N, C-alpha and C. Protein backbone atom coordinates (compact mmCIF):
# COMPACT_ATOMS: atom_id res chain seq x y z
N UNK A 1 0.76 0.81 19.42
CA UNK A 1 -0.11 0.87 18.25
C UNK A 1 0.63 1.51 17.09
N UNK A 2 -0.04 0.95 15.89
CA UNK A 2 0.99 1.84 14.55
C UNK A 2 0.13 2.28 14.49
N UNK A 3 0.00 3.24 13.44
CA UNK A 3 -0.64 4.32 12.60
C UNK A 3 0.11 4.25 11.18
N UNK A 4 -0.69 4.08 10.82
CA UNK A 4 -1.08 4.17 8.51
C UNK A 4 -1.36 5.36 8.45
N UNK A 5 -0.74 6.69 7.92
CA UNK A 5 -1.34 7.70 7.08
C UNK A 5 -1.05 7.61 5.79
N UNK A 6 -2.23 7.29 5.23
CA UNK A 6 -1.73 7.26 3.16
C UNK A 6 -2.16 8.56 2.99
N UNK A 7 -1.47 8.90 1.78
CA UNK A 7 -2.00 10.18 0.68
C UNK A 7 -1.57 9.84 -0.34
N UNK A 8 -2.31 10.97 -1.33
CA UNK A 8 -1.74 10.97 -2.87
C UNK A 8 -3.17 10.24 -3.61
N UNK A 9 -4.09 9.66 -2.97
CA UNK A 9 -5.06 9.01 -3.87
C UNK A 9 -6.10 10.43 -4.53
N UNK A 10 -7.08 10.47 -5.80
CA UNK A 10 -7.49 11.53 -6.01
C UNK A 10 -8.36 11.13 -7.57
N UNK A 11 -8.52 12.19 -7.84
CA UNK A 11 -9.41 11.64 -9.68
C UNK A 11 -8.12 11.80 -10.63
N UNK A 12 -8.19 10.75 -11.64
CA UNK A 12 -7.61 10.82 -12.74
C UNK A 12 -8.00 10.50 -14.20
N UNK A 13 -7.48 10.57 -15.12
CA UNK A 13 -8.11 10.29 -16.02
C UNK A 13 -7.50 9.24 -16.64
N UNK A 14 -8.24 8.45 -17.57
CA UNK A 14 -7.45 6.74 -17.98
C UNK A 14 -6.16 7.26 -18.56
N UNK A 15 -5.36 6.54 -18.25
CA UNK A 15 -4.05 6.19 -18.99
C UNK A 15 -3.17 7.48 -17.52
N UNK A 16 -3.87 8.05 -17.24
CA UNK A 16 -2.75 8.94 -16.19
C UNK A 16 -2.18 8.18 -15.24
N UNK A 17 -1.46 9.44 -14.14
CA UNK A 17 -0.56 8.52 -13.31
C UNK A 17 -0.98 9.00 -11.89
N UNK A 18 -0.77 8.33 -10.72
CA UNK A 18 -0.97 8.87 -9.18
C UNK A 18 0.23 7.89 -8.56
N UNK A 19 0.65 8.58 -7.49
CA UNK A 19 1.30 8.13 -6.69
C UNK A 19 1.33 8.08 -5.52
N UNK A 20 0.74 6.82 -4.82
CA UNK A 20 0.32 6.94 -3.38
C UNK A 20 1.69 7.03 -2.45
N UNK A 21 1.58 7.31 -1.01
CA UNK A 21 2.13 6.94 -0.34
C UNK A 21 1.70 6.84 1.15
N UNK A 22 2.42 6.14 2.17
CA UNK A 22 2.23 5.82 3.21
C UNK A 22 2.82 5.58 4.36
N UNK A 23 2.96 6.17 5.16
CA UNK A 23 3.87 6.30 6.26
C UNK A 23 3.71 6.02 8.35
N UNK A 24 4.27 4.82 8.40
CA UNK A 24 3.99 4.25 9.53
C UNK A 24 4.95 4.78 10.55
N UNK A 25 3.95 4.91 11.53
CA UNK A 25 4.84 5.51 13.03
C UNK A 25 3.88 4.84 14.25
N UNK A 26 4.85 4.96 15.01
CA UNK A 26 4.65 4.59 16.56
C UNK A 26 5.59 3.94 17.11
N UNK A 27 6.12 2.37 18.14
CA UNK A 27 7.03 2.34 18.66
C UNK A 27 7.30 0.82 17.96
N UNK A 28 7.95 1.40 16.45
CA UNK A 28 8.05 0.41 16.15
C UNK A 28 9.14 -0.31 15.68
N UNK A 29 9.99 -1.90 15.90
CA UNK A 29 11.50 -2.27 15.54
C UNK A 29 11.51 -2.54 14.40
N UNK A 30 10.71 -3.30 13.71
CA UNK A 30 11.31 -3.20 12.36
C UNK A 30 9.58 -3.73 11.56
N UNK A 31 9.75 -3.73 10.09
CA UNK A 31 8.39 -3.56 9.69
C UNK A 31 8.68 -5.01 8.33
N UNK A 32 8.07 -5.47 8.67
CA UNK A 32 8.87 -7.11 7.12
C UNK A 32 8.18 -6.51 6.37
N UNK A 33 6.87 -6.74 5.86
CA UNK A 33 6.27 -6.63 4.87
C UNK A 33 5.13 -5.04 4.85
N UNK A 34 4.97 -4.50 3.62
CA UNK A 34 4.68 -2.88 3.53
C UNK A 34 4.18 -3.26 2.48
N UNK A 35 2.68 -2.97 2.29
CA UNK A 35 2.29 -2.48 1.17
C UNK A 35 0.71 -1.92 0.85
N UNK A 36 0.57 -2.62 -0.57
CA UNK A 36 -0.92 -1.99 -1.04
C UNK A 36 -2.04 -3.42 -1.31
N UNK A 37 -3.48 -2.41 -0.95
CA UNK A 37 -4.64 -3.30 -1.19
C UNK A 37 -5.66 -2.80 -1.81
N UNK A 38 -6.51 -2.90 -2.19
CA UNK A 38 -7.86 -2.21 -3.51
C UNK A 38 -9.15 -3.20 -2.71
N UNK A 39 -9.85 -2.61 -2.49
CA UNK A 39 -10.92 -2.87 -2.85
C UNK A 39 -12.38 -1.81 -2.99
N UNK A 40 -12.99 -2.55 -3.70
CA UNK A 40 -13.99 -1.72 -4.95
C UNK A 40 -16.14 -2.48 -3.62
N UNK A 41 -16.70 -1.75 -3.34
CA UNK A 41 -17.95 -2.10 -3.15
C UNK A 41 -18.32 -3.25 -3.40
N UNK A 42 -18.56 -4.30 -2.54
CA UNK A 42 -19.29 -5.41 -2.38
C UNK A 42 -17.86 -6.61 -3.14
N UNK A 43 -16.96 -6.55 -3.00
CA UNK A 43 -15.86 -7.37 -3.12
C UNK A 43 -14.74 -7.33 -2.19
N UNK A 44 -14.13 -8.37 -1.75
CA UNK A 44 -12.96 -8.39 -1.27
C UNK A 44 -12.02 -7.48 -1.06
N UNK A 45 -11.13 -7.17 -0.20
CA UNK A 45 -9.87 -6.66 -0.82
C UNK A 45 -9.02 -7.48 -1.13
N UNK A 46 -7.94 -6.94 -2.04
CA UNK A 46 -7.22 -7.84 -3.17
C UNK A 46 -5.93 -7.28 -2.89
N UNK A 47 -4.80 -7.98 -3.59
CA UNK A 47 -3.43 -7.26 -3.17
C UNK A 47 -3.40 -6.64 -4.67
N UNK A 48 -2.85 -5.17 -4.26
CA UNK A 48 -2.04 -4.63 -5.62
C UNK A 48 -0.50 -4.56 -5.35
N UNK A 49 0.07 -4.71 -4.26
CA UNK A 49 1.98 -4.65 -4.21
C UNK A 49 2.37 -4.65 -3.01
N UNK A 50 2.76 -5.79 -2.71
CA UNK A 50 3.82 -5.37 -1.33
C UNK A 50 5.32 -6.21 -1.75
N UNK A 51 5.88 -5.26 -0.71
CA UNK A 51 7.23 -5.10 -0.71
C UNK A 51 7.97 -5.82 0.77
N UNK A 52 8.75 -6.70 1.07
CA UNK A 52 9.31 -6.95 2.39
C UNK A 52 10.63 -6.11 2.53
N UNK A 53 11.04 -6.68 3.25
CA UNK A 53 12.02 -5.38 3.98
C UNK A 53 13.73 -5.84 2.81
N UNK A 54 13.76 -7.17 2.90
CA UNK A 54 14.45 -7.38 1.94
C UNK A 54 14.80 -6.75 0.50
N UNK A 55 13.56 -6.13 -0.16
CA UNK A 55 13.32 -5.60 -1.16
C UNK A 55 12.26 -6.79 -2.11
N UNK A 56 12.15 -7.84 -1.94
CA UNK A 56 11.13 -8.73 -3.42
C UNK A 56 10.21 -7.87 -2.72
N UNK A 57 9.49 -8.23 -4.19
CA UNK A 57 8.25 -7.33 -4.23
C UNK A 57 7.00 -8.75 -4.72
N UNK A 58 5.53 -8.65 -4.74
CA UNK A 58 4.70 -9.28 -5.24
C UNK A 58 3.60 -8.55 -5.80
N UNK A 59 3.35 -8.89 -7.00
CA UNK A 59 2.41 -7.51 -7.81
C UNK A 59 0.77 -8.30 -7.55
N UNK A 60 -0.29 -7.75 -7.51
CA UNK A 60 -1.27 -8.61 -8.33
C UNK A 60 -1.33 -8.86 -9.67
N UNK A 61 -1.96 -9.71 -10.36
CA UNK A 61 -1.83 -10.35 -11.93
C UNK A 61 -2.33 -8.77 -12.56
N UNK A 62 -3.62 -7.98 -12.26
CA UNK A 62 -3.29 -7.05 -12.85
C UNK A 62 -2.90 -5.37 -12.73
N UNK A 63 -2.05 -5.55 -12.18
CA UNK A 63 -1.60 -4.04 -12.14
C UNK A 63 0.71 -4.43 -12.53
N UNK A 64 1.01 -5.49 -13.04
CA UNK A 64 1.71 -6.16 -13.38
C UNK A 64 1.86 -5.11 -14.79
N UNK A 65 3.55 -4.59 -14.71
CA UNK A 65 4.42 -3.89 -15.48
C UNK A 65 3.67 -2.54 -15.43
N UNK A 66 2.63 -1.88 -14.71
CA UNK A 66 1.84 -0.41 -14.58
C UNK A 66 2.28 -0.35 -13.24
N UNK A 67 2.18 -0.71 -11.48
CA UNK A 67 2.19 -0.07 -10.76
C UNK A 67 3.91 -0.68 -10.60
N UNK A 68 4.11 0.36 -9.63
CA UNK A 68 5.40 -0.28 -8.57
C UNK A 68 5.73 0.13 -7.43
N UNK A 69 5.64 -0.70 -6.74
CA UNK A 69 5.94 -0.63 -5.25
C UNK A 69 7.05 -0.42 -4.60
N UNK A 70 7.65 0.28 -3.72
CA UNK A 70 8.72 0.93 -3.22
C UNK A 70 9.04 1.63 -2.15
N UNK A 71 9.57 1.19 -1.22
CA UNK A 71 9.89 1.47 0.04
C UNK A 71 11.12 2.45 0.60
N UNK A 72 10.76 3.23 1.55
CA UNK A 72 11.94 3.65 2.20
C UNK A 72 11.96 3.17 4.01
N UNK A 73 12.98 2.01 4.20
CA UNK A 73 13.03 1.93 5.35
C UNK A 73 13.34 2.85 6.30
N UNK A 74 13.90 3.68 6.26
CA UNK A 74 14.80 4.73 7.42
C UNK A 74 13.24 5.65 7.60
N UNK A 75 12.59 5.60 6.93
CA UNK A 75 10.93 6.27 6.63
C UNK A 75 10.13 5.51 7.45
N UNK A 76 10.05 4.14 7.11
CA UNK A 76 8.81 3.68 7.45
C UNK A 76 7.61 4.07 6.18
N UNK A 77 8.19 3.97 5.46
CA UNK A 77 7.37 4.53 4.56
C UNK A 77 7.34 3.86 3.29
N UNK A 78 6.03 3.25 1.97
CA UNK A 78 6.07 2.81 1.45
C UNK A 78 5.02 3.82 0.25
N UNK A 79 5.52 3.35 -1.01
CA UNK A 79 5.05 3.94 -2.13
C UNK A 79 4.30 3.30 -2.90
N UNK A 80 3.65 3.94 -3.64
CA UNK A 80 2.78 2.83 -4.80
C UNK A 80 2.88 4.14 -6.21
N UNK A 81 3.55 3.51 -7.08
CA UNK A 81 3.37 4.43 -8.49
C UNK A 81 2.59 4.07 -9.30
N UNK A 82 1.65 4.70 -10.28
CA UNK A 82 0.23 4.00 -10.51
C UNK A 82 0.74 4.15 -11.72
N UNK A 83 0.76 3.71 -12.81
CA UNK A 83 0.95 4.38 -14.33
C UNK A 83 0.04 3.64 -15.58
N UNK A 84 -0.30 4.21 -16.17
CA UNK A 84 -1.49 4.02 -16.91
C UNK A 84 -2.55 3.07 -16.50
N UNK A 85 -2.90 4.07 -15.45
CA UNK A 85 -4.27 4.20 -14.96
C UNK A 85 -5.70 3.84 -15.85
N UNK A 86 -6.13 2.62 -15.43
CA UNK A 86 -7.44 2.29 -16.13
C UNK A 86 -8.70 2.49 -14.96
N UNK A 87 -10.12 2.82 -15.94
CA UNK A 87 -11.33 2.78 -14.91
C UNK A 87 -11.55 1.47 -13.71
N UNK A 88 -10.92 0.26 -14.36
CA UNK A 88 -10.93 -0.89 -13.29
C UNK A 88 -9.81 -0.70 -11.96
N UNK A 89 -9.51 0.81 -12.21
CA UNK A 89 -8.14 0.49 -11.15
C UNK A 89 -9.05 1.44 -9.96
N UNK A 90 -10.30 2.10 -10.13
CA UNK A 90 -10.89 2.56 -9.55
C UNK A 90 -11.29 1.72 -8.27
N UNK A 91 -11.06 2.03 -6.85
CA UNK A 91 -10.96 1.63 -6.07
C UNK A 91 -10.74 2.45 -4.79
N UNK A 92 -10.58 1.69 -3.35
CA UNK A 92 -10.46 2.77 -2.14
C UNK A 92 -8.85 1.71 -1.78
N UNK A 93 -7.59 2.33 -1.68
CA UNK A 93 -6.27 1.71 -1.58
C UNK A 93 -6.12 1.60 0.17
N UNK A 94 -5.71 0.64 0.82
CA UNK A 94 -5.53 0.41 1.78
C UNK A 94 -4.17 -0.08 1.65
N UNK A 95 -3.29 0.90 2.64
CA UNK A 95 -1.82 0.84 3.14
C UNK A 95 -1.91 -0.48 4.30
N UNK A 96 -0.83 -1.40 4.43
CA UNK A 96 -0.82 -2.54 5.17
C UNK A 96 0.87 -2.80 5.79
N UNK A 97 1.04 -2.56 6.42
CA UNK A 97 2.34 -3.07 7.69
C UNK A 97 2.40 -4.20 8.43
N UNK A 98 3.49 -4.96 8.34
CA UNK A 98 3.22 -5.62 9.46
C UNK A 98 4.75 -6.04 9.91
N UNK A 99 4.92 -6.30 11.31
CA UNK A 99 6.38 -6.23 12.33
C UNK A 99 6.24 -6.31 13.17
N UNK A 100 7.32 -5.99 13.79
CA UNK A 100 7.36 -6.08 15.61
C UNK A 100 7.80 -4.53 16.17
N UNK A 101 6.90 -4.53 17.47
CA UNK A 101 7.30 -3.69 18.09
C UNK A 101 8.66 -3.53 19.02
N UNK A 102 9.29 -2.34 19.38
CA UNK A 102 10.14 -2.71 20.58
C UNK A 102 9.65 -3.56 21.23
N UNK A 103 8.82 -3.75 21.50
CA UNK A 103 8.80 -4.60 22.57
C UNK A 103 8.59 -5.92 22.43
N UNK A 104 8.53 -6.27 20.80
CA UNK A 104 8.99 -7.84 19.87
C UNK A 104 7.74 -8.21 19.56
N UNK A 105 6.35 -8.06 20.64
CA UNK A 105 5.01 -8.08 19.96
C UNK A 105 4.87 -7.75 18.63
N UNK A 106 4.18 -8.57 18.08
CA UNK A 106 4.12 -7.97 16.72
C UNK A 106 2.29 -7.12 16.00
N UNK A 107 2.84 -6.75 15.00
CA UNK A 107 1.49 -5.69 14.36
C UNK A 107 1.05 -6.56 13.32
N UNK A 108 0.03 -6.06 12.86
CA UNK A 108 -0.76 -5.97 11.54
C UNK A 108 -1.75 -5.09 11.09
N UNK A 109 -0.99 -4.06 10.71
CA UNK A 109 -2.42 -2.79 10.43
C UNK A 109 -2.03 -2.46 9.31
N UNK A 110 -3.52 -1.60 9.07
CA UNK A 110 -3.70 -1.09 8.19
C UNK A 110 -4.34 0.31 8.57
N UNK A 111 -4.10 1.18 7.09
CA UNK A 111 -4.31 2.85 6.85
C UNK A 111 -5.83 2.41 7.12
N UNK A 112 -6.46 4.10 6.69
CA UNK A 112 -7.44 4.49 6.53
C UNK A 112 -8.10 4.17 5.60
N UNK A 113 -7.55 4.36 4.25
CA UNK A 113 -7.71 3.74 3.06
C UNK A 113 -7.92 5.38 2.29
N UNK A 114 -7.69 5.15 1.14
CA UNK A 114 -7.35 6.29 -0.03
C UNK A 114 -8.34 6.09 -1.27
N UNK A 115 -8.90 7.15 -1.84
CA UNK A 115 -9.68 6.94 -2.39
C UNK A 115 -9.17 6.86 -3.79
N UNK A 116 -8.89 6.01 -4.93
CA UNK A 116 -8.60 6.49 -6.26
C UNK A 116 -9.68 6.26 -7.22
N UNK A 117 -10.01 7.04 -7.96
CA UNK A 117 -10.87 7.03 -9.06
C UNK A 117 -10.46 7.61 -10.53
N UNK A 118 -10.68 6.75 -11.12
CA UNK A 118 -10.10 6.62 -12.66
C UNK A 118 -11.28 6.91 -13.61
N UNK A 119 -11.59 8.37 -14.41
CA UNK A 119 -12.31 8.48 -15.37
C UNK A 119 -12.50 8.07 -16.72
N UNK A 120 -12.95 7.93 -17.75
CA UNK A 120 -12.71 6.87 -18.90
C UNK A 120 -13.13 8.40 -19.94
């Protein structure tokens, strides 16, 4: 089994900055794709950034030239930098992994989810 612990989500005020992060453990060989998800009460979740192991990255349309996504493999660990923070970015962030285990089975999990809230 993996395990998602995110932190760093919290109150901010518009135009500020937060910086999540997230860090996967258990028995795991390698991790392709790492990243972030939003969703807000009675909608979907949506992608805000993931990153593959390669390094491309894929933004959603809007958090495009504000967040950035960023990984440390030797971690297991993936980042999200929030920067000018709007009330629509208000949301609960869900960390997402997915790979193979030693044992070549593969994962797909996700964190707990993080709370961010953006004041106006």
């Amino acid at each position: 089994q993996v395990q998602l612990v995110e932190s760093g989500g919290g109150l901010v005020q518009a135009g500020g900055s937060l910086r999540l992060s997230c860090a996967a453990s258990g028995n795991i060989f390698v991790i392709y794709n790492m990243g972030w998800y939003r969703q807000t009460p009675g909608n979907q979740r949506s992608l805000v950034a993931i990153m593959t192991s390669g390094g491309s990255t894929n933004y959603g349309d809007s958090v495009k030239g504000r967040f950035t996504v960023s990984r440390d493999n030797d971690k297991n660990t993936v980042y999200l930098q929030m920067n000018s923070l709007e009330p629509e970015d208000t949301a609960v962030y869900y960390c997402n992994a997915n790979g193979r285990f030693m044992s070549m089975r593969t994962f797909d999990s996700w964190g707990q989810g993080t709370q961010v809230t953006v004041s106006s």
